[in-house]
mmCIF file of C-alpha atoms in Angstrom:
data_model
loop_
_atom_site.group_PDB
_atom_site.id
_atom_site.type_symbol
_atom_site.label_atom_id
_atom_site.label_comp_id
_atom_site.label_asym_id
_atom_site.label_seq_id
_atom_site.Cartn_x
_atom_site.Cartn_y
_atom_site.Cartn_z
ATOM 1 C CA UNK A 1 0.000 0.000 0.000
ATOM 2 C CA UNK A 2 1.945 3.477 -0.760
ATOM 3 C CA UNK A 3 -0.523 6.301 -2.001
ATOM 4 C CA UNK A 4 -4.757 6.486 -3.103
ATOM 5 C CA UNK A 5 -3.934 6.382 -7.237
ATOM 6 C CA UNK A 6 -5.594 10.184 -7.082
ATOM 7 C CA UNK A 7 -2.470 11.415 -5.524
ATOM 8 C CA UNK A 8 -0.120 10.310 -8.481
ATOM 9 C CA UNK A 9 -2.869 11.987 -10.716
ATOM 10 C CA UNK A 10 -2.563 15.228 -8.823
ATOM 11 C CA UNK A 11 1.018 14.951 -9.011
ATOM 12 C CA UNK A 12 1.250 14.399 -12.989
ATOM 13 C CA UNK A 13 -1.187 17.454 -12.771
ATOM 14 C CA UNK A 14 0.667 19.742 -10.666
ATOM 15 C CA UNK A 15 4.006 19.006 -13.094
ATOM 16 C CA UNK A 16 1.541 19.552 -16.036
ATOM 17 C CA UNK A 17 0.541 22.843 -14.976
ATOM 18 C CA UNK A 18 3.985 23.544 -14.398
ATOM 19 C CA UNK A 19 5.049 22.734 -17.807
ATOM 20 C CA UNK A 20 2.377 24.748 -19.029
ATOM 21 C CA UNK A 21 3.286 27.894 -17.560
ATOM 22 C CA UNK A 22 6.939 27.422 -18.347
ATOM 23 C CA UNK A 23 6.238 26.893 -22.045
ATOM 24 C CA UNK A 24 3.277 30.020 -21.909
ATOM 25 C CA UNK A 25 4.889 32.591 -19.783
ATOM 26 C CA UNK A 26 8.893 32.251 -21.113
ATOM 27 C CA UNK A 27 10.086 34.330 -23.840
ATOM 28 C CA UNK A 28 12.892 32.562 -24.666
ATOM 29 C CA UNK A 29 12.848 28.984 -27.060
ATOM 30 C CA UNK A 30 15.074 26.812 -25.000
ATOM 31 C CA UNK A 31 12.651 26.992 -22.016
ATOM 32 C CA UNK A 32 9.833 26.852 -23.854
ATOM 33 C CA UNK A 33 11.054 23.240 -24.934
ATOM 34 C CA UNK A 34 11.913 22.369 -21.442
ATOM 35 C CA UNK A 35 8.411 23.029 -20.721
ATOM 36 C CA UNK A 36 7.544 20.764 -23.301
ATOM 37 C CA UNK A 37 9.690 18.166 -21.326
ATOM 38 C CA UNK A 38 7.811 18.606 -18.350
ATOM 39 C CA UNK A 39 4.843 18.308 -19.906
ATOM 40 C CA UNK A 40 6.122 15.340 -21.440
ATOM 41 C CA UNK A 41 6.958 13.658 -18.368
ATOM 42 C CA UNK A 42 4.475 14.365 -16.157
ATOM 43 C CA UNK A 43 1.900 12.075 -18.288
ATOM 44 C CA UNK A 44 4.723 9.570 -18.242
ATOM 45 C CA UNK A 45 4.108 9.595 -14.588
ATOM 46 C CA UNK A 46 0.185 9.090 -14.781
ATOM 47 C CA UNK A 47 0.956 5.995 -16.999
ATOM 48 C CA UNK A 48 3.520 4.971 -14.557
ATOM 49 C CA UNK A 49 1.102 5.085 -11.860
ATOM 50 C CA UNK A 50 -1.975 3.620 -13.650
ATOM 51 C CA UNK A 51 0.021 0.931 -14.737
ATOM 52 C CA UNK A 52 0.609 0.343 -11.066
ATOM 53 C CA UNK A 53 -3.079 0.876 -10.124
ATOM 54 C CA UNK A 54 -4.514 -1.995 -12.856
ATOM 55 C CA UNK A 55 -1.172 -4.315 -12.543
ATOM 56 C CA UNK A 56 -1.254 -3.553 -16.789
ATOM 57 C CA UNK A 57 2.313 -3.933 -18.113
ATOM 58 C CA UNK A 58 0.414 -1.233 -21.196
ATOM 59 C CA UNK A 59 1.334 1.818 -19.164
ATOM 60 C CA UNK A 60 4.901 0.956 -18.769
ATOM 61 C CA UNK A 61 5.006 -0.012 -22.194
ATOM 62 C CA UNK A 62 3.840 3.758 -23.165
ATOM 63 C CA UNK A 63 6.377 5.331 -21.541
ATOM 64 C CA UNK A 64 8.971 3.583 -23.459
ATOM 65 C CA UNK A 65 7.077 5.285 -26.348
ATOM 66 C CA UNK A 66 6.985 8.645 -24.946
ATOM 67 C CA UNK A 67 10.817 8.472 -23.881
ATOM 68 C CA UNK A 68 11.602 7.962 -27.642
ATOM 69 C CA UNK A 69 8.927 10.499 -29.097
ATOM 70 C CA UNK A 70 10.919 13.290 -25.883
ATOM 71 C CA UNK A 71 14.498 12.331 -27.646
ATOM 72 C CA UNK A 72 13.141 12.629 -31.026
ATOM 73 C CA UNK A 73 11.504 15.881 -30.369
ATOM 74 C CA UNK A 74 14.484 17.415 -28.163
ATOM 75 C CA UNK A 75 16.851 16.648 -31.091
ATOM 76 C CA UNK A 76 14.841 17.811 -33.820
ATOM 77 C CA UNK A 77 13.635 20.901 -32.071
ATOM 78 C CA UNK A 78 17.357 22.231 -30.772
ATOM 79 C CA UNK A 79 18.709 21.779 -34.344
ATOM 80 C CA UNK A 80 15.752 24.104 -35.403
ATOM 81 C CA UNK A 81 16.663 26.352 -32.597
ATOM 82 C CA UNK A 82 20.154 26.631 -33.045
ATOM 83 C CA UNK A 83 19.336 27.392 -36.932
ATOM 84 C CA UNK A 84 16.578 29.936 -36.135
ATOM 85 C CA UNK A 85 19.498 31.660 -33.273
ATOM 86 C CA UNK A 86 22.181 32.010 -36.282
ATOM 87 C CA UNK A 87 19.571 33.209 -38.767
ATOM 88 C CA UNK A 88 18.289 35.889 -36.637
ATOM 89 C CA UNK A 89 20.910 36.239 -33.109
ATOM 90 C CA UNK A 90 17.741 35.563 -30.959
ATOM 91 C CA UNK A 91 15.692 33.419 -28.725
ATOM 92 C CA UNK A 92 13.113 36.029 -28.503
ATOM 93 C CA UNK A 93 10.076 33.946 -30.328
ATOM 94 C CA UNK A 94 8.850 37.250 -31.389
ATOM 95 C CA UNK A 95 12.152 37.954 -33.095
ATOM 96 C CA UNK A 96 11.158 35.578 -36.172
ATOM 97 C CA UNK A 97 8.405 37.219 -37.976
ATOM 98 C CA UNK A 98 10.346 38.122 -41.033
ATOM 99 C CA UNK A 99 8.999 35.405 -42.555
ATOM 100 C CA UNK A 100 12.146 34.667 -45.400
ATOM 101 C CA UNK B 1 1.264 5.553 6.829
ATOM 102 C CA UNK B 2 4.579 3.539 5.663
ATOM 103 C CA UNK B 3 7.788 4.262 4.789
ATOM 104 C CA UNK B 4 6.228 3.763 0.905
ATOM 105 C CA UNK B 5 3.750 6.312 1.734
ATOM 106 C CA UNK B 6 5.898 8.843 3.034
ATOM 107 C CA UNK B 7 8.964 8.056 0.631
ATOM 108 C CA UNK B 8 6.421 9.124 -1.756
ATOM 109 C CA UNK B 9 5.331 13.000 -0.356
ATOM 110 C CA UNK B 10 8.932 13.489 0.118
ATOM 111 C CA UNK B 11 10.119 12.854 -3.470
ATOM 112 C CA UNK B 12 7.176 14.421 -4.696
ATOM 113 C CA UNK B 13 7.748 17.483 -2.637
ATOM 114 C CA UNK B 14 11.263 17.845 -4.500
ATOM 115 C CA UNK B 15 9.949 16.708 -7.724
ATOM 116 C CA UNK B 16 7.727 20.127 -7.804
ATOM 117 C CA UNK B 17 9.690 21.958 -5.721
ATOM 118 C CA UNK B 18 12.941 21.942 -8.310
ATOM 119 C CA UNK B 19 10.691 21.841 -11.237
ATOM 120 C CA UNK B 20 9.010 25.178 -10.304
ATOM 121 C CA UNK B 21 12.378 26.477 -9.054
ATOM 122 C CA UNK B 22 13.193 25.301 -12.747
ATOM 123 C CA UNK B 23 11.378 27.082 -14.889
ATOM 124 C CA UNK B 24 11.731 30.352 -12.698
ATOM 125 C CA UNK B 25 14.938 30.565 -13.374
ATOM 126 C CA UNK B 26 16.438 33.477 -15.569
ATOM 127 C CA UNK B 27 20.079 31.673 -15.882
ATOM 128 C CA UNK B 28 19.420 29.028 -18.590
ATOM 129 C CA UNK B 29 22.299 26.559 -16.798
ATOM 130 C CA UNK B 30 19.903 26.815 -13.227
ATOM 131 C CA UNK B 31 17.383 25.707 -14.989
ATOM 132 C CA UNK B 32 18.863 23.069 -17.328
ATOM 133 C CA UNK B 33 20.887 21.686 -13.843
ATOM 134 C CA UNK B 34 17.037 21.780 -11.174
ATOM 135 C CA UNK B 35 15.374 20.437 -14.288
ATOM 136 C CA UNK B 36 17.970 16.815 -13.878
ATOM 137 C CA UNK B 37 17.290 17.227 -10.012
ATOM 138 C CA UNK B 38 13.408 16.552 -10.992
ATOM 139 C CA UNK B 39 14.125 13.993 -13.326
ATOM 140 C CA UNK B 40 16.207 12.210 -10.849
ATOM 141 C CA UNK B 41 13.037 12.127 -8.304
ATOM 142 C CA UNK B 42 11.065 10.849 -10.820
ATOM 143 C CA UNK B 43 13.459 8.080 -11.678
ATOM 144 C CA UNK B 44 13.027 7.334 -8.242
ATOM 145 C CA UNK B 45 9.617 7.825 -8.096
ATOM 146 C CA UNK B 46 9.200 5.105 -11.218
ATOM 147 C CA UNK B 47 10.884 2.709 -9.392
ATOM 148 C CA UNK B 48 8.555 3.297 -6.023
ATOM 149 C CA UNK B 49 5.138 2.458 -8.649
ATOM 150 C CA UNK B 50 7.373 -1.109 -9.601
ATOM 151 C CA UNK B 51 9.199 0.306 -13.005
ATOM 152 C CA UNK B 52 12.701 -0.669 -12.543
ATOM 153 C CA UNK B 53 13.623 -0.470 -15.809
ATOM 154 C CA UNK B 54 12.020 2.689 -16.551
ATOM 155 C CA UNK B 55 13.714 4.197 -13.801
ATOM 156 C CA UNK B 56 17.148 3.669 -15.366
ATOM 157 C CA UNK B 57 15.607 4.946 -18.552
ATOM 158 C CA UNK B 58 14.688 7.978 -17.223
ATOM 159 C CA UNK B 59 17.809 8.404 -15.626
ATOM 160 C CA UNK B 60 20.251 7.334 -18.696
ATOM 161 C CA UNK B 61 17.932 9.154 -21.775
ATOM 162 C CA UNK B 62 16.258 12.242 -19.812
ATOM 163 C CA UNK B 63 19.056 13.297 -16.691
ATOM 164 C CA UNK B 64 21.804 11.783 -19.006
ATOM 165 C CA UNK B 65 20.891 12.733 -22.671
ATOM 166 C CA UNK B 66 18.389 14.967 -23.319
ATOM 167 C CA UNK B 67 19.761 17.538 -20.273
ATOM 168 C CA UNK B 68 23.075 17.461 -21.851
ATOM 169 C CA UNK B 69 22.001 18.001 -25.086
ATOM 170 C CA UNK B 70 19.937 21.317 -23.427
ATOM 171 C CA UNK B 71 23.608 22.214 -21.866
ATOM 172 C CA UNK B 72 25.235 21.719 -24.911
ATOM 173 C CA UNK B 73 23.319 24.278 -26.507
ATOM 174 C CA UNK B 74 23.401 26.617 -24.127
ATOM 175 C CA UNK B 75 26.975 26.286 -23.876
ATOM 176 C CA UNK B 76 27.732 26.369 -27.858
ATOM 177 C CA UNK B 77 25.764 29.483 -28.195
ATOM 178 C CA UNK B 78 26.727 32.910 -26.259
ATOM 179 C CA UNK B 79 23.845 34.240 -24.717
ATOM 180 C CA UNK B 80 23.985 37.269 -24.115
ATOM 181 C CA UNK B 81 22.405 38.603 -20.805
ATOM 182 C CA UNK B 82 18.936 39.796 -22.253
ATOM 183 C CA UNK B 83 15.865 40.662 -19.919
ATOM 184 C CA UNK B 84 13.191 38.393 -20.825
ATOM 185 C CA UNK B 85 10.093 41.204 -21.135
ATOM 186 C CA UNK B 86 6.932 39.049 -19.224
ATOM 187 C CA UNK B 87 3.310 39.730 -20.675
ATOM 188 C CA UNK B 88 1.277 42.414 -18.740
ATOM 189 C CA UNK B 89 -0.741 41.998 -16.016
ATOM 190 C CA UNK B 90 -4.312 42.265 -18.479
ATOM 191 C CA UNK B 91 -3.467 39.937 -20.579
ATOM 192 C CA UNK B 92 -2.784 37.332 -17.797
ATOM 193 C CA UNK B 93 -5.989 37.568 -16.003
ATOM 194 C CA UNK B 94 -8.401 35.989 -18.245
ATOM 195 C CA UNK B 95 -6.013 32.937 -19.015
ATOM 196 C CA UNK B 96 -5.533 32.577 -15.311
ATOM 197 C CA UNK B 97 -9.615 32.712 -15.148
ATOM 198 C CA UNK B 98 -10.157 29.916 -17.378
ATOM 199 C CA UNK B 99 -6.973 28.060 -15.964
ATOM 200 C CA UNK B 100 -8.441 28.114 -12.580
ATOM 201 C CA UNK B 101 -11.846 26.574 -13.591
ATOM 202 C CA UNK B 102 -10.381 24.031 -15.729
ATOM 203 C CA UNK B 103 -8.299 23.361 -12.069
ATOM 204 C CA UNK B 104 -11.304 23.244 -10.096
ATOM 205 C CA UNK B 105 -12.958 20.685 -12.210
ATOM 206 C CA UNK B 106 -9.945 18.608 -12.696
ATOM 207 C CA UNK B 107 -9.517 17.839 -9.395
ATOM 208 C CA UNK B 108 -13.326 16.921 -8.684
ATOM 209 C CA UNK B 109 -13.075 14.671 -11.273
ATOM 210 C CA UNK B 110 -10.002 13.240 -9.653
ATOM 211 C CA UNK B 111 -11.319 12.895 -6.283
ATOM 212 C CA UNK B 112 -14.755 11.933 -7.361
ATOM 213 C CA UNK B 113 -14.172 9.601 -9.752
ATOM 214 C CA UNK B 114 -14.930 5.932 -8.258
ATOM 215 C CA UNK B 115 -11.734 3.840 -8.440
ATOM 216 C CA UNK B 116 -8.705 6.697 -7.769
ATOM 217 C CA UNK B 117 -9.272 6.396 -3.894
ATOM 218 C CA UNK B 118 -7.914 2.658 -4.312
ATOM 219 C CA UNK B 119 -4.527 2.206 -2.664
ATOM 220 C CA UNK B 120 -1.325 1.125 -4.926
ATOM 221 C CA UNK B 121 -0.124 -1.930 -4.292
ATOM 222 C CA UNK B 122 3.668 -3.033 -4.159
ATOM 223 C CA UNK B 123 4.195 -4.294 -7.639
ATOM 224 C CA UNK B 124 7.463 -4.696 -9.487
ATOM 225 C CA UNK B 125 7.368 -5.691 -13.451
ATOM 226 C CA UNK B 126 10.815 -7.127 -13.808
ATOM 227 C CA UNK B 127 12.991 -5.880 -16.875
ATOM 228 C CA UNK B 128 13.014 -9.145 -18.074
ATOM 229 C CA UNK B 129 8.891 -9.728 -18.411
ATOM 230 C CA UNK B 130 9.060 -5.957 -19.702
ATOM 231 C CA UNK B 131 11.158 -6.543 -21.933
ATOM 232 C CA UNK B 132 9.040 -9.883 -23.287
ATOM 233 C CA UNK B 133 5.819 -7.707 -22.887
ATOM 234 C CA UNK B 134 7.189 -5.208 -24.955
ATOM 235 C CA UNK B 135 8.607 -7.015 -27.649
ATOM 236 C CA UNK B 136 5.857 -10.082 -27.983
ATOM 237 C CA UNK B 137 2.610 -6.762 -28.105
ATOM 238 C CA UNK B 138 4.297 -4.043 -29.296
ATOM 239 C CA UNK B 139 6.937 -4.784 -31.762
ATOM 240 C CA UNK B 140 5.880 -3.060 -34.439
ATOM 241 C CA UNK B 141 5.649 0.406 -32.965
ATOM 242 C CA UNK B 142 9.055 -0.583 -31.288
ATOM 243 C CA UNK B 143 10.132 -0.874 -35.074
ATOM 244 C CA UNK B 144 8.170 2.585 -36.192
ATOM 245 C CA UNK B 145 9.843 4.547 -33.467
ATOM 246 C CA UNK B 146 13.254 3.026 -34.348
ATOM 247 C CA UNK B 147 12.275 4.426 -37.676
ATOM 248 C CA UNK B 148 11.384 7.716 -36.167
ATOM 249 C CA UNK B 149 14.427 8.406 -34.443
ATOM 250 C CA UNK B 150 16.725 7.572 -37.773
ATOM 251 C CA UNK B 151 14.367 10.179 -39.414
ATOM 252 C CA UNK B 152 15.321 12.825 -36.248
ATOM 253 C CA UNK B 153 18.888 12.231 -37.097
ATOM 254 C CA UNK B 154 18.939 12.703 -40.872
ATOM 255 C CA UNK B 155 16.622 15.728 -39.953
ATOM 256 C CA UNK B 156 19.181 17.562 -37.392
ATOM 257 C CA UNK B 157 21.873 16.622 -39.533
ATOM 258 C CA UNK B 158 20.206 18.510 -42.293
ATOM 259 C CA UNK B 159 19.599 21.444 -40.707
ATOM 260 C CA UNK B 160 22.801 21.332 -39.320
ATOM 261 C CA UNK B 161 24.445 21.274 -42.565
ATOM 262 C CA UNK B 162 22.163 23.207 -44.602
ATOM 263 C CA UNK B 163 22.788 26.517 -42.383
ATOM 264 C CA UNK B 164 26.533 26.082 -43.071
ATOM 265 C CA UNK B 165 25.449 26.390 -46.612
ATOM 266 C CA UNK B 166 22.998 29.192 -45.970
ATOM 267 C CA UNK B 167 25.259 31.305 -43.770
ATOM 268 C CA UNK B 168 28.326 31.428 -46.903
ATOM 269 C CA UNK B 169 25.569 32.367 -49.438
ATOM 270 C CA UNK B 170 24.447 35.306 -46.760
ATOM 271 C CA UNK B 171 28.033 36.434 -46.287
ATOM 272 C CA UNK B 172 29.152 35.888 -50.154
#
């Protein structure tokens, strides 16, 4: 017996909101994709714990999925980033609306 | 309440604790360096909910890879000390309005919902049946992600390249 499976919920929702604010309220593109992270791993925690909660190897198995999908996207969107920073000498997201 | 129970609260204390000191954090390397703090209590937090294996992924690809590819960045690219300008106060309100009923209902529906008041139980899926599980249900997508990831390299190799190319015709 460790926690009621509502408290892992709240905590995947607390690191959710988190996320959410991080990717929202920063002006700058590297922490808006660590936001993204977050986001990314706090549902990795609700499978982790609903996989616990039904004994279901599926929710484990998902996680493996969203690992790969968080490497993917990381890589992908830092290359884009560093492009974007020596095309324009800015994180500011508002600096790239030249649109060339 | 057991040692389970409280190892719990206290990792999930630091968990949001270093993830909201995170993303306050004006100095890109703070952030980068609280964010591997978090993902090191949630490693540890996998392995409390019986995902061993997990726990060492989360440890090797997300503390290990993915945070040192952030650093990297960071470090390959001068930043220089800019004052991030935050929205005004006006525009905030209304999306903290909305934010704060969508809150309100989530966690009704959390606490309300029949089943989530059930206690965890002390499971442990072994890598080994993972790994079976895994590759007897799923090996397909395990192939179409393997296939995803090649794509993510060609891609940032690309772009890598192709601004090389880009920046000579700019300067030429």
């Amino acid at each position: 017996m460790i926690v009621p499976f509502s408290h892992v919920l709240v905590l995947a929702g607390m690191l959710f909101v988190l996320g959410i604010v991080c990717t929202v309220a920063r002006r700058n593109l590297i922490m808006i994709v660590l936001g993204v992270e977050i986001m990314l791993n706090a549902a990795s925690i609700a499978f982790v714990g609903a996989a616990s909660r039904w004994h279901n190897l599926e929710g484990q198995a998902f996680v493996l999925f969203v690992l790969a999908i968080a490497a993917t996207e990381v890589s992908v969107g830092l290359a884009i980033i560093v492009y974007a920073f020596r095309r324009t000498g800015s994180f500011d997201p508002s600096a790239y609306n030249r649109l060339k | 309440m057991t040692l389970y129970t409280l190892l719990f609260y206290l990792v999930a204390t630091v968990i949001v604790a270093s993830t909201a000191v995170a993303i306050t954090r004006r100095n890109l390397v703070h952030a980068v360096v609280y964010l591997i703090v978090s993902y090191f209590g949630t490693a540890l937090l996998f392995y409390l909910l019986g995902a061993p294996l997990l726990a060492a992924f989360e440890v090797i690809i997300y503390a290990g890879a993915i945070m040192v590819l952030f650093l990297f960045v960071v470090m390959m690219i001068r930043i220089e000390a800019h004052e991030e300008v935050f929205f005004p106060l006006s525009q905030w309100l209304p999306a903290v309005g909305f934010g704060a009923v969508y809150l309100i209902a989530g966690s009704v529906m959390v606490f309300k919902t029949p089943g989530t008041e059930v206690k965890l139980d002390l499971v442990l899926a072994l890598p080994r049946d993972y790994a079976v599980y895994v590759f007897k249900e799923h090996w397909l997508s395990i192939e179409i992600v393997s296939l995803l990831l090649l794509v993510a390299l060609v891609a940032a190799l690309h772009l890598g390249k192709g601004n090389d190319k880009g920046a000579m015709e700019e300067e030429s």
